[in-house]
Short mmCIF file of N, CA and C in Angstrom, two decimals:
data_model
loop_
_atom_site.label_atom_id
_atom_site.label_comp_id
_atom_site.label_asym_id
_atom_site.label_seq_id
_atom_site.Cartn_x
_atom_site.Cartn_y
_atom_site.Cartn_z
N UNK J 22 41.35 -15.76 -1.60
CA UNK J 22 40.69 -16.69 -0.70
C UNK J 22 39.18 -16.55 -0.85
N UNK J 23 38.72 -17.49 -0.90
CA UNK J 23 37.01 -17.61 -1.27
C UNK J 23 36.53 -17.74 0.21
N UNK J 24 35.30 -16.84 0.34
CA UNK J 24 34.55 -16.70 1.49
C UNK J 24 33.17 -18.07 1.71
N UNK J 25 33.38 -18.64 0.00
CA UNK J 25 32.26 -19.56 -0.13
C UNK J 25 31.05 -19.39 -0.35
N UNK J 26 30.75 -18.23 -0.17
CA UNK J 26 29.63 -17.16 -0.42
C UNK J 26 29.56 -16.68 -1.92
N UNK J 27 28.11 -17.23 -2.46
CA UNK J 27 27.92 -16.90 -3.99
C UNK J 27 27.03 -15.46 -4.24
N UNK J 28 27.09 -14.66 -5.08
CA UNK J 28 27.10 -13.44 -5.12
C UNK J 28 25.52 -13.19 -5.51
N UNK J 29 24.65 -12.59 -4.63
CA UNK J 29 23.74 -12.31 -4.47
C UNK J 29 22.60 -11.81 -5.53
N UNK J 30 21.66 -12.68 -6.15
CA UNK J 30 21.40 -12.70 -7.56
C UNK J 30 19.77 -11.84 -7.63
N UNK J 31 20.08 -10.57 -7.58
CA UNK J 31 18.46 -9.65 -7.35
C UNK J 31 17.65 -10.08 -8.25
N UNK J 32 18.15 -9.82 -9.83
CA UNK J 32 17.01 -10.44 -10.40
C UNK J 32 16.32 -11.57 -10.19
N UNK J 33 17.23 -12.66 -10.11
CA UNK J 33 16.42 -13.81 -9.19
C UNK J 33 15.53 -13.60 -7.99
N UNK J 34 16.06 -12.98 -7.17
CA UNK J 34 15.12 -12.48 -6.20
C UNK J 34 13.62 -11.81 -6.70
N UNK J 35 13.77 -10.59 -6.97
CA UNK J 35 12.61 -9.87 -7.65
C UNK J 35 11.90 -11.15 -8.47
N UNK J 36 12.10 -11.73 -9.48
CA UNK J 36 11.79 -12.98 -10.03
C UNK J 36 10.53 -13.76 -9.03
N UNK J 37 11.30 -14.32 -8.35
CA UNK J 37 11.05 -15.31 -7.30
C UNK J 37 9.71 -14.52 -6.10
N UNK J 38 10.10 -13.41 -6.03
CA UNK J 38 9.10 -12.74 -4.93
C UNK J 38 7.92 -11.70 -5.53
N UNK J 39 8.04 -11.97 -7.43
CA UNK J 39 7.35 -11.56 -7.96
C UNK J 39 6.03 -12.78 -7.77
N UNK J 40 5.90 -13.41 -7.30
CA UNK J 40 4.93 -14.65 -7.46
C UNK J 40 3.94 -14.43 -5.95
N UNK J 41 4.56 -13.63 -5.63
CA UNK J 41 3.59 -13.17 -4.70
C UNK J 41 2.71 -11.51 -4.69
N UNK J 42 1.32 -12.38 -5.24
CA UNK J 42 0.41 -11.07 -5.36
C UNK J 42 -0.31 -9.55 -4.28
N UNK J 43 0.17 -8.99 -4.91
CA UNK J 43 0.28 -7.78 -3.92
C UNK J 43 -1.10 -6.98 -4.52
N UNK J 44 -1.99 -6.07 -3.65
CA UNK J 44 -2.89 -5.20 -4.06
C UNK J 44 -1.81 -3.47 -4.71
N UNK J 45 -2.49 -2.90 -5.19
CA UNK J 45 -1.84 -1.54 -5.26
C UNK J 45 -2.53 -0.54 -5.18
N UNK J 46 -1.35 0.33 -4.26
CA UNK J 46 -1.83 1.57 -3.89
C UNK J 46 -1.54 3.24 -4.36
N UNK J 47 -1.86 4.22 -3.81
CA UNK J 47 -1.54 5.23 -3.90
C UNK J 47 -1.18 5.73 -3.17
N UNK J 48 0.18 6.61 -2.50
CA UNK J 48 0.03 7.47 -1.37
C UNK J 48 0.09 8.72 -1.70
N UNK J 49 -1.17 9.57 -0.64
CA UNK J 49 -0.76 10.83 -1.39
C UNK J 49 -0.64 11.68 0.27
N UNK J 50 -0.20 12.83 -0.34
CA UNK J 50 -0.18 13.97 0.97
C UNK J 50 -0.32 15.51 0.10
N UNK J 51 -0.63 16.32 0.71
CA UNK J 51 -0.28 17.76 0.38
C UNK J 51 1.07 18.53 1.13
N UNK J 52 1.89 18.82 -0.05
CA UNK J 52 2.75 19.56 0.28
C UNK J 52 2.90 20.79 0.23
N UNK J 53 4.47 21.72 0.54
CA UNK J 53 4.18 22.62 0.38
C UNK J 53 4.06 23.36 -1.18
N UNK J 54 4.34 22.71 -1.97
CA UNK J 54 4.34 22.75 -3.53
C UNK J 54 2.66 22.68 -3.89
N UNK J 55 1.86 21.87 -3.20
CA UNK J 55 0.32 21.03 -3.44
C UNK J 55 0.58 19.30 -3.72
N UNK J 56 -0.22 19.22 -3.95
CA UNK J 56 -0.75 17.26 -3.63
C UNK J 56 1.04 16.68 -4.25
N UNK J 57 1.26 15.50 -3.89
CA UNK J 57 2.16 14.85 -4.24
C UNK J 57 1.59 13.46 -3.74
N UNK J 58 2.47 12.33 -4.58
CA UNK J 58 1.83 10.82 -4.22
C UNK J 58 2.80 10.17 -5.37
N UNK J 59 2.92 8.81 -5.25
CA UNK J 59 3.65 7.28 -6.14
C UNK J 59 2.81 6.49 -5.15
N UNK J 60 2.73 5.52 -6.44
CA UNK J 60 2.13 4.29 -6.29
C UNK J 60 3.11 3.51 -5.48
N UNK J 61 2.57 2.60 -4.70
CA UNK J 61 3.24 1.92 -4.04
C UNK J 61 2.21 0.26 -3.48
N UNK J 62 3.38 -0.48 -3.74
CA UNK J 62 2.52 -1.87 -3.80
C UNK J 62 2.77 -2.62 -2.10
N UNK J 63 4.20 -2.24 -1.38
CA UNK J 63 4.70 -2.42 -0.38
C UNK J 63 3.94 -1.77 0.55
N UNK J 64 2.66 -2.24 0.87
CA UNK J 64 1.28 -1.62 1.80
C UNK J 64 1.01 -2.83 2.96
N UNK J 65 0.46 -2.80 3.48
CA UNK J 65 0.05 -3.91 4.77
C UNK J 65 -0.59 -2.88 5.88
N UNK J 66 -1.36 -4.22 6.70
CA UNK J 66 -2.68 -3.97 7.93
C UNK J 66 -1.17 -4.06 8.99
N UNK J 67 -0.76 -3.42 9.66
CA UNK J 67 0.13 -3.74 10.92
C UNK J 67 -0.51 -4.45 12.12
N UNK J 68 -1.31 -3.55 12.81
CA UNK J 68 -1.95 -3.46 13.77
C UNK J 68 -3.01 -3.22 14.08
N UNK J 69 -4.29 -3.60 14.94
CA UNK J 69 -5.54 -3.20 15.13
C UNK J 69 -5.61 -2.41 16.46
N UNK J 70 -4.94 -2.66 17.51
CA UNK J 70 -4.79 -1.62 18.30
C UNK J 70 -3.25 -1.74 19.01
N UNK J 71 -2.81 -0.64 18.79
CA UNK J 71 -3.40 1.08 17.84
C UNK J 71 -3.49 0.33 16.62
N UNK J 72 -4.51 0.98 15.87
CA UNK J 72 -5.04 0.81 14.09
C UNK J 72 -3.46 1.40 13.98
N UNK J 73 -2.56 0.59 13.34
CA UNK J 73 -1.05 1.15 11.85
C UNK J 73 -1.29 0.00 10.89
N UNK J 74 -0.98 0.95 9.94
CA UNK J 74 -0.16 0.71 8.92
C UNK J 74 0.51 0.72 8.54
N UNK J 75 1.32 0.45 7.05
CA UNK J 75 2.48 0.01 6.94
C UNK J 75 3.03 0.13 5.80
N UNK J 76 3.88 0.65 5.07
CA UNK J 76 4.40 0.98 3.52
C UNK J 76 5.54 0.95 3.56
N UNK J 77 6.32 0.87 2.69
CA UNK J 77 7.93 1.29 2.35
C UNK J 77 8.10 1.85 1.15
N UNK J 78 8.91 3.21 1.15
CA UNK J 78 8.97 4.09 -0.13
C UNK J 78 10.54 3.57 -0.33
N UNK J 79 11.00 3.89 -1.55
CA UNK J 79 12.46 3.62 -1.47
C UNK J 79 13.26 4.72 -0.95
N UNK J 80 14.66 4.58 -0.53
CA UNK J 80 15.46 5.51 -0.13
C UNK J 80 15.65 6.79 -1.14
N UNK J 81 15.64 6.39 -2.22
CA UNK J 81 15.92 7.27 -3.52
C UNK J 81 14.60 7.98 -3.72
N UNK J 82 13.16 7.74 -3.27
CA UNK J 82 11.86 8.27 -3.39
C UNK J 82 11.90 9.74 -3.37
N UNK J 83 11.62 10.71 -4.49
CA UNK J 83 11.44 12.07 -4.30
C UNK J 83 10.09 12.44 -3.59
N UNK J 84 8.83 11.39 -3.87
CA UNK J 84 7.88 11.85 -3.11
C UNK J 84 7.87 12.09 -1.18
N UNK J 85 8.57 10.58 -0.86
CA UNK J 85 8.26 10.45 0.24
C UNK J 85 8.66 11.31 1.34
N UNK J 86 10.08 12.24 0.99
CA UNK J 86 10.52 13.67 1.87
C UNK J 86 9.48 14.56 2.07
N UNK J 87 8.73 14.76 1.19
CA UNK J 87 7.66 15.67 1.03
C UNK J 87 6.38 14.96 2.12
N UNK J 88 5.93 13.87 1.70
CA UNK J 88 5.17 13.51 2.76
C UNK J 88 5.54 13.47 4.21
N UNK J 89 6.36 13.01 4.12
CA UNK J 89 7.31 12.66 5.96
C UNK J 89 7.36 14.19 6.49
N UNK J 90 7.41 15.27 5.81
CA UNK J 90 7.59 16.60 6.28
C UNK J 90 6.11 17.06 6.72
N UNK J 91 5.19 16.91 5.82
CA UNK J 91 3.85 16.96 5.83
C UNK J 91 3.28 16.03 7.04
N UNK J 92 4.03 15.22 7.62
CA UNK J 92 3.06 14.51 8.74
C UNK J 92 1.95 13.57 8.92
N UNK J 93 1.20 13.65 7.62
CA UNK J 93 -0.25 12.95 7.25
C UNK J 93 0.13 12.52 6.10
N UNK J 94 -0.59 11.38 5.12
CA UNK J 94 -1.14 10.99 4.52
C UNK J 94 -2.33 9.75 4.37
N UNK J 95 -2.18 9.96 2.74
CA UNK J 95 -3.82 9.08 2.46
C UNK J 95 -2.99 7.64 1.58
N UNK J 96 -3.50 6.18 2.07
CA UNK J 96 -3.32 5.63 1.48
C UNK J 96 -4.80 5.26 0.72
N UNK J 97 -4.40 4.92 -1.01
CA UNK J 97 -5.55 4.85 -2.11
C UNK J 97 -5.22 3.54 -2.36
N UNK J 98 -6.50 3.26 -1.86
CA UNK J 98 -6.38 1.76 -2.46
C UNK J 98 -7.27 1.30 -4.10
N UNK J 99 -6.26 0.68 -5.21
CA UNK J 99 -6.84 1.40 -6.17
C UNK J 99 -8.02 -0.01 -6.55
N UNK J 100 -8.56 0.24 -7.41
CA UNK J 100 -9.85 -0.33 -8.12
C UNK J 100 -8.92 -1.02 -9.16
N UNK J 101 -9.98 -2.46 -9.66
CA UNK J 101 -9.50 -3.44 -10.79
C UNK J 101 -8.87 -2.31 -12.28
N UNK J 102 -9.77 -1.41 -12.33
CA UNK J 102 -9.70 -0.46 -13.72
C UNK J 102 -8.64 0.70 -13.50
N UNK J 103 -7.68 0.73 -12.45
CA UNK J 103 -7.10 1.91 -12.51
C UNK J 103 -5.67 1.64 -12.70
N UNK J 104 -5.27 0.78 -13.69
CA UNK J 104 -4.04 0.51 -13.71
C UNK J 104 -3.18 1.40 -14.55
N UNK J 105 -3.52 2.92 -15.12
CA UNK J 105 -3.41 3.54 -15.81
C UNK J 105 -3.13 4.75 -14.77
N UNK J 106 -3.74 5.23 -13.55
CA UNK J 106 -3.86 5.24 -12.34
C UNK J 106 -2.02 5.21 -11.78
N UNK J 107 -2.11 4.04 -11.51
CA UNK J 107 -0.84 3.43 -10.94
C UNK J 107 0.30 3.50 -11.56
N UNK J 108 0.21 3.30 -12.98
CA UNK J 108 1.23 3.40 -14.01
C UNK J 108 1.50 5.07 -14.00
N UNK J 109 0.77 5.95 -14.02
CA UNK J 109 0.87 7.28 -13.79
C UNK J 109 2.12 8.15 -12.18
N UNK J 110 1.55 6.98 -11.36
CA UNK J 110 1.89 7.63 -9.74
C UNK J 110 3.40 6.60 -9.52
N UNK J 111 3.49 5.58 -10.82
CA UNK J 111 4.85 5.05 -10.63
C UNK J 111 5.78 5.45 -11.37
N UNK J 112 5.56 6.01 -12.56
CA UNK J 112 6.62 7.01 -13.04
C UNK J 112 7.20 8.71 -12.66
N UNK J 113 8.61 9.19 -12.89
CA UNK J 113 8.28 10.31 -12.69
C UNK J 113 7.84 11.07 -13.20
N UNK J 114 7.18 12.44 -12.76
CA UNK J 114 6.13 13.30 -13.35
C UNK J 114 6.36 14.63 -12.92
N UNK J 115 6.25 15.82 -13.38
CA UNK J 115 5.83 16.89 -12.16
C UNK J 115 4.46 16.55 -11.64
N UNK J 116 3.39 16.61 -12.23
CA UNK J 116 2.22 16.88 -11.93
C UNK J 116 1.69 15.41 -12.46
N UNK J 117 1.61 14.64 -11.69
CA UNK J 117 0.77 13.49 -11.64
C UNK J 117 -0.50 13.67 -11.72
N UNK J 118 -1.17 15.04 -10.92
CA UNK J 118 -2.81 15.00 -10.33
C UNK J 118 -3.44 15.13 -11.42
N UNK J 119 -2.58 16.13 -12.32
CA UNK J 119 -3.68 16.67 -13.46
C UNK J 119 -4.39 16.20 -14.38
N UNK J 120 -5.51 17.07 -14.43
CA UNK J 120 -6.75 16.17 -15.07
C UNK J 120 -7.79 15.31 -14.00
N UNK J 121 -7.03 14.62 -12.84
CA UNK J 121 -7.66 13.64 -11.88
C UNK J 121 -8.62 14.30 -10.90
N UNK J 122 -9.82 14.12 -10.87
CA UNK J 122 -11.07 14.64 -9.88
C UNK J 122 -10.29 13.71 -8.31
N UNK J 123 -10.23 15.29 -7.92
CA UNK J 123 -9.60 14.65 -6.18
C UNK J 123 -10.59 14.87 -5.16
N UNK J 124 -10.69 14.27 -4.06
CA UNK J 124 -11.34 14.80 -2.98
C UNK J 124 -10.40 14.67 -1.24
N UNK J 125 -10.96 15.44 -0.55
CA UNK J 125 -9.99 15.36 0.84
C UNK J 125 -10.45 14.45 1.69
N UNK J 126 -9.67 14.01 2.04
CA UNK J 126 -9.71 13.31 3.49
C UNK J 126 -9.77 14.20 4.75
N UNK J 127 -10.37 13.95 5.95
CA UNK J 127 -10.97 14.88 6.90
C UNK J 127 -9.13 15.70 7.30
N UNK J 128 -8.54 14.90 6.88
CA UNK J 128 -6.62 15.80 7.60
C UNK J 128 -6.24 16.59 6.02
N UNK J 129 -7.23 16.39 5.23
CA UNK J 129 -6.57 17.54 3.85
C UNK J 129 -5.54 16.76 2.69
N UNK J 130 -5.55 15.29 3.03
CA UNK J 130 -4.88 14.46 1.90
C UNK J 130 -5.84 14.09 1.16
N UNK J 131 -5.01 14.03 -0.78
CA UNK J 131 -5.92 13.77 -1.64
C UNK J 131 -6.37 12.06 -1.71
N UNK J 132 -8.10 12.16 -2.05
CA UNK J 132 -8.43 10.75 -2.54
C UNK J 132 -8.64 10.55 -4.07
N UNK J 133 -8.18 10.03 -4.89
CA UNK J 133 -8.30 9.67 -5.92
C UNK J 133 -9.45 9.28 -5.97
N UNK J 134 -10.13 9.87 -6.85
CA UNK J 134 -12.05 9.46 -7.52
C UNK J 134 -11.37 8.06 -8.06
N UNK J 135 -12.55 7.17 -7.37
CA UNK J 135 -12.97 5.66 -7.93
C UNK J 135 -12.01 4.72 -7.40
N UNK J 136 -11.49 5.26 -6.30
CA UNK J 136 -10.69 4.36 -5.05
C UNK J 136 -11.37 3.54 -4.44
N UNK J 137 -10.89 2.54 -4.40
CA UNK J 137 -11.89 0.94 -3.72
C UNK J 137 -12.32 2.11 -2.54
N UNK J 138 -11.05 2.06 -1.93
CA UNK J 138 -11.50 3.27 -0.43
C UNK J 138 -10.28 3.82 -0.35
N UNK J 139 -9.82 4.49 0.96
CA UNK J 139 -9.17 5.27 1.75
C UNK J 139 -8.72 4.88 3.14
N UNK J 140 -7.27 5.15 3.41
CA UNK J 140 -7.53 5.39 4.48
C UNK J 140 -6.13 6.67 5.15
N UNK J 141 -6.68 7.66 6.11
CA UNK J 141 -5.86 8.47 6.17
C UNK J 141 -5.09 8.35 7.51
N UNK J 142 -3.94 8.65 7.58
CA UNK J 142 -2.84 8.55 8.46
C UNK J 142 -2.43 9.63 8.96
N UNK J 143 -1.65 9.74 9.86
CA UNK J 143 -0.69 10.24 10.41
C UNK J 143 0.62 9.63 10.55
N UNK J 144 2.17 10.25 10.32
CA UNK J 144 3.12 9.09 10.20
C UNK J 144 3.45 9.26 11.77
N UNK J 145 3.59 7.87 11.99
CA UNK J 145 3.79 7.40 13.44
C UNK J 145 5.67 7.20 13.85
N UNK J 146 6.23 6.63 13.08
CA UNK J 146 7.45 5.73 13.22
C UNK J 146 7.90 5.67 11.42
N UNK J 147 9.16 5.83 11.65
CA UNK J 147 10.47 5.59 10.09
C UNK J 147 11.32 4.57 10.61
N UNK J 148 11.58 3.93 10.16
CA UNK J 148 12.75 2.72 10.75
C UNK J 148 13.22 2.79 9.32
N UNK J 149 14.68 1.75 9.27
CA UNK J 149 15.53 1.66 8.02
C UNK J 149 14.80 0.16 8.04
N UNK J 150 15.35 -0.22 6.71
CA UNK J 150 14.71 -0.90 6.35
C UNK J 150 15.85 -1.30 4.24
N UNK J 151 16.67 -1.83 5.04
CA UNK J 151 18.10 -2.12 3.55
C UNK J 151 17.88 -0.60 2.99
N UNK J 152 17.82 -0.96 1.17
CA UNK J 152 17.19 -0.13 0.40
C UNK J 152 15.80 1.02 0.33
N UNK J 153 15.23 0.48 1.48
CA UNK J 153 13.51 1.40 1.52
C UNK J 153 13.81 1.69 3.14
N UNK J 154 12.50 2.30 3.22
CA UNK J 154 12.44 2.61 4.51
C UNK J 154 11.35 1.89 4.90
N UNK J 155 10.35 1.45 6.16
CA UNK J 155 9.22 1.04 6.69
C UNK J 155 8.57 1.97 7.51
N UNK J 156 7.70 2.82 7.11
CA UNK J 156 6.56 4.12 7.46
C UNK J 156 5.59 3.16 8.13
N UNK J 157 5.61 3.38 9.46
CA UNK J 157 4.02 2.94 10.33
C UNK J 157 3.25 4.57 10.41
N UNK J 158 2.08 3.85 9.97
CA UNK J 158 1.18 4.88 9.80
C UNK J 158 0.07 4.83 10.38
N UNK J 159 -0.45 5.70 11.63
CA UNK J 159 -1.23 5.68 12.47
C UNK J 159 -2.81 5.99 11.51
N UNK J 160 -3.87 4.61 11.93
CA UNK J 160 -4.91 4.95 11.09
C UNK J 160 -5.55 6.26 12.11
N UNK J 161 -6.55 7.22 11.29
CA UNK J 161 -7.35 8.21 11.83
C UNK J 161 -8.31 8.73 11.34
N UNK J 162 -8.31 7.92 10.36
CA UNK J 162 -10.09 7.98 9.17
C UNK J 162 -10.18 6.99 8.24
N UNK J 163 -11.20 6.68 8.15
CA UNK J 163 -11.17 5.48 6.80
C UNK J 163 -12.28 5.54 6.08
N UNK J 164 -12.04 5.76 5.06
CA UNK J 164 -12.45 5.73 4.06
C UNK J 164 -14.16 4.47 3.75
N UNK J 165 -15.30 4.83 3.17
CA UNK J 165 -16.46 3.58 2.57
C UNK J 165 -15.70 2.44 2.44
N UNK J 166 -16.66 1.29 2.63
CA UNK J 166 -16.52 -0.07 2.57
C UNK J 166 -17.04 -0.05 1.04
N UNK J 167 -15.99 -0.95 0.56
CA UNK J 167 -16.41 -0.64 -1.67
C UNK J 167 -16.92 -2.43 -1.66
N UNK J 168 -17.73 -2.77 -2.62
CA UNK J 168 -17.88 -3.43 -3.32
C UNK J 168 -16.88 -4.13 -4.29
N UNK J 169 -16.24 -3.10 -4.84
CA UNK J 169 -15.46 -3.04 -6.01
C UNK J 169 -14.40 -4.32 -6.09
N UNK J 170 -13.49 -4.34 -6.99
CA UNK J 170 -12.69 -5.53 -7.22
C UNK J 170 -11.33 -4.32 -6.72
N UNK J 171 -9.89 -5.45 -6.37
CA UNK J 171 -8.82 -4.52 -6.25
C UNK J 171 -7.75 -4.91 -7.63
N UNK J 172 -6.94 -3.31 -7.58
CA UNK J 172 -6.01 -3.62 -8.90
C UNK J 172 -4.83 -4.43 -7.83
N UNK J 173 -4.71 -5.71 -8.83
CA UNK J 173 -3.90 -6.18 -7.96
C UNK J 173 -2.33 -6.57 -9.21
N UNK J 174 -0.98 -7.25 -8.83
CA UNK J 174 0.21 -6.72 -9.66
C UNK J 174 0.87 -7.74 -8.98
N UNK J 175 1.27 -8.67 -10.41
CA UNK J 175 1.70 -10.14 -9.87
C UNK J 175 2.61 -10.56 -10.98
N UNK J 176 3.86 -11.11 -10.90
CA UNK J 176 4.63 -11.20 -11.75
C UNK J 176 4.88 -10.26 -13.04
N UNK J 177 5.25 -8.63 -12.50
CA UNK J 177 5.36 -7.60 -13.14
C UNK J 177 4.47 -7.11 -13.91
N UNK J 178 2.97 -7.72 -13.77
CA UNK J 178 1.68 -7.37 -14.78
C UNK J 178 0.98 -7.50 -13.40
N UNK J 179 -0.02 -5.83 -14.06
CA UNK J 179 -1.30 -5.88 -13.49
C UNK J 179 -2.62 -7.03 -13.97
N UNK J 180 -3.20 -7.44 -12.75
CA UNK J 180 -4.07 -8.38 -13.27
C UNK J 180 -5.55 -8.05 -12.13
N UNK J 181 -6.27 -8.82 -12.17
CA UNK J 181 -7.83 -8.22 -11.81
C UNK J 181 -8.05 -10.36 -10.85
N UNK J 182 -9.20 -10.17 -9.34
CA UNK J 182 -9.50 -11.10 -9.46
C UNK J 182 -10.04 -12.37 -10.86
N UNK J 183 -10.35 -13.38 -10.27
CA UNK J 183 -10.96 -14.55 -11.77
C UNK J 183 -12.64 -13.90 -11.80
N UNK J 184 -13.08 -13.14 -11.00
CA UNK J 184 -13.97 -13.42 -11.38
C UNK J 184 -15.56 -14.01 -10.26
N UNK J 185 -14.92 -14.85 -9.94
CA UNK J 185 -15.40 -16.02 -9.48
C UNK J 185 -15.47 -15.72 -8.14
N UNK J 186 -17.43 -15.69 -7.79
CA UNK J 186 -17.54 -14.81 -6.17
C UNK J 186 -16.55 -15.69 -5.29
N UNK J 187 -15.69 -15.09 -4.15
CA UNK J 187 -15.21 -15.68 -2.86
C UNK J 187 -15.91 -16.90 -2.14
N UNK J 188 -15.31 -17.73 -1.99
CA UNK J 188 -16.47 -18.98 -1.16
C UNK J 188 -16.42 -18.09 0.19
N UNK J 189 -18.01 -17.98 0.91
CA UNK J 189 -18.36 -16.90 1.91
C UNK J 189 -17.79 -18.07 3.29
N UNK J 190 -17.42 -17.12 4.28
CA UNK J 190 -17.07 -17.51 5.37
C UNK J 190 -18.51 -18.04 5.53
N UNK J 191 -18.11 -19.08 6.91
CA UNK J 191 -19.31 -19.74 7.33
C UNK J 191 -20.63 -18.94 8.27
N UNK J 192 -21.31 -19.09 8.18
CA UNK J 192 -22.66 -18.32 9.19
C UNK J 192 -22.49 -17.95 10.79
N UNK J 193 -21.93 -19.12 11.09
CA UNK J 193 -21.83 -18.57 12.15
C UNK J 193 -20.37 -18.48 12.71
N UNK J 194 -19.26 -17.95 11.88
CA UNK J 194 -18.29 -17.63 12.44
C UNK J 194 -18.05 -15.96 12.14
N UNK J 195 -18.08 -15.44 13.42
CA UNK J 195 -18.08 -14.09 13.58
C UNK J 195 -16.64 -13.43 12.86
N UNK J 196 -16.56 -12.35 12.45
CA UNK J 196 -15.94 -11.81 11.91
C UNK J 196 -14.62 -11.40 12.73
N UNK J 197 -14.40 -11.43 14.18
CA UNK J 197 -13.35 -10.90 15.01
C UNK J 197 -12.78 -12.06 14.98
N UNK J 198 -13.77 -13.38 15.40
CA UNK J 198 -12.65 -14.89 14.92
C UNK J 198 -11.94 -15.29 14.00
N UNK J 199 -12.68 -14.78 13.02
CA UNK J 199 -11.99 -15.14 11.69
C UNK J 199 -10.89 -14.40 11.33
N UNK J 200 -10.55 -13.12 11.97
CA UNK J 200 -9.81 -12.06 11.96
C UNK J 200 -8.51 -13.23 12.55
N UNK J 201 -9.23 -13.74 13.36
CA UNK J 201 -7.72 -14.54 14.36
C UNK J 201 -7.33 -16.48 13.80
N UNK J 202 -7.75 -16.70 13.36
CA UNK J 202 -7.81 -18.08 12.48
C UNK J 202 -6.39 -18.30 11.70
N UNK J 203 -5.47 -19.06 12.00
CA UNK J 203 -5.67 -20.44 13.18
C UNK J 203 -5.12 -19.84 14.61
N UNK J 204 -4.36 -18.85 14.71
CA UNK J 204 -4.32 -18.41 16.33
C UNK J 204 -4.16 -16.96 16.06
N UNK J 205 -4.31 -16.39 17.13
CA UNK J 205 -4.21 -14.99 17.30
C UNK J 205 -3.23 -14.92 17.01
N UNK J 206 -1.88 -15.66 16.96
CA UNK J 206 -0.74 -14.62 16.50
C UNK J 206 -0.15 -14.61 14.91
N UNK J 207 -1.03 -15.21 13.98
CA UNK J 207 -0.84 -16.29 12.88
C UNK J 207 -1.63 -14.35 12.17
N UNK J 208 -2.82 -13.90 12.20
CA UNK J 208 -3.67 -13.28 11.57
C UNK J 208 -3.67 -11.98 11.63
N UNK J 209 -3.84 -11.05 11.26
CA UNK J 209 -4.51 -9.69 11.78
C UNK J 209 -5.76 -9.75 11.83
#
């Protein structure tokens, strides 16, 4: 007997939700081993008050036990040039860090030298979430305001903005409005 129901086509999916461009990140923490971190593209602004954030590691993730035990981490937000970077923290490795000039965040998580910025957490909340989990992550330091361009990863290739400066918000629309444009519940 047929349920009528056609059998659920991932690659199509992944495919299809590859067309939506994502920035990429790093998460790192110190464990009890020393630094651990994977790249991770599943990042987002949650909330402004309380400041969370927002990631999903997969269920199968060897890093993310280690962080969740650890309590804190740093999300790295990476630069146009570090896709070598990312390709590194998305495969497995023992030692990802090595060789890489690190610095701490004020809670003792590593920042990757030549990170757009930073920002460091505390984990707040784990919910399930299918296959991954969804980590809200309480902000509690953040990292310089960069200049820089972001590595961004769009239809299974890393790619870089065009180029081409941003058309600038208008003069006199303040920056908390524009935060909320077209309604407060539409924006972060």
């Amino acid at each position: 007997m047929s349920t009528g129901q056609v059998a659920f086509d991932q690659r199509r999916y992944r495919q299809v939700l590859g067309h939506f461009c994502t920035g990429v990140t790093v998460i790192t923490a110190v464990g009890e081993a020393g630094p651990i971190g994977f790249a991770c593209q599943s990042f987002a602004a949650l909330s402004i008050d309380p400041p969370l954030v927002l990631f999903c590691p997969g269920r199968t993730s060897r890093s993310w036990p280690v962080i969740e035990k650890a309590g804190t981490f740093c999300v790295n937000l990476l630069a146009e040039h570090q896709s070598e970077i990312s390709a590194r923290f998305g495969a497995p490795s023992k030692d990802k860090f090595s060789g890489l000039p690190l610095y701490a965040t004020p809670q003792g998580n590593p920042i990757i030298d030549g990170a757009l910025t930073w920002i460091d957490c505390t984990v707040h909340e784990v919910r399930e979430g299918g296959d991954h989990l969804i980590v809200l992550g309480h902000v509690e330091h953040l990292g310089p305001a960069s200049d820089g361009k972001p590595l961004l990863f769009n239809r299974g290739s890393y790619t870089g903005l065009t180029g081409q400066p941003a058309e600038p918000a208008p003069v006199d629309l303040e920056l908390d409005s524009f935060l909320r444009l077209p309604s407060s519940t539409d924006w972060l």
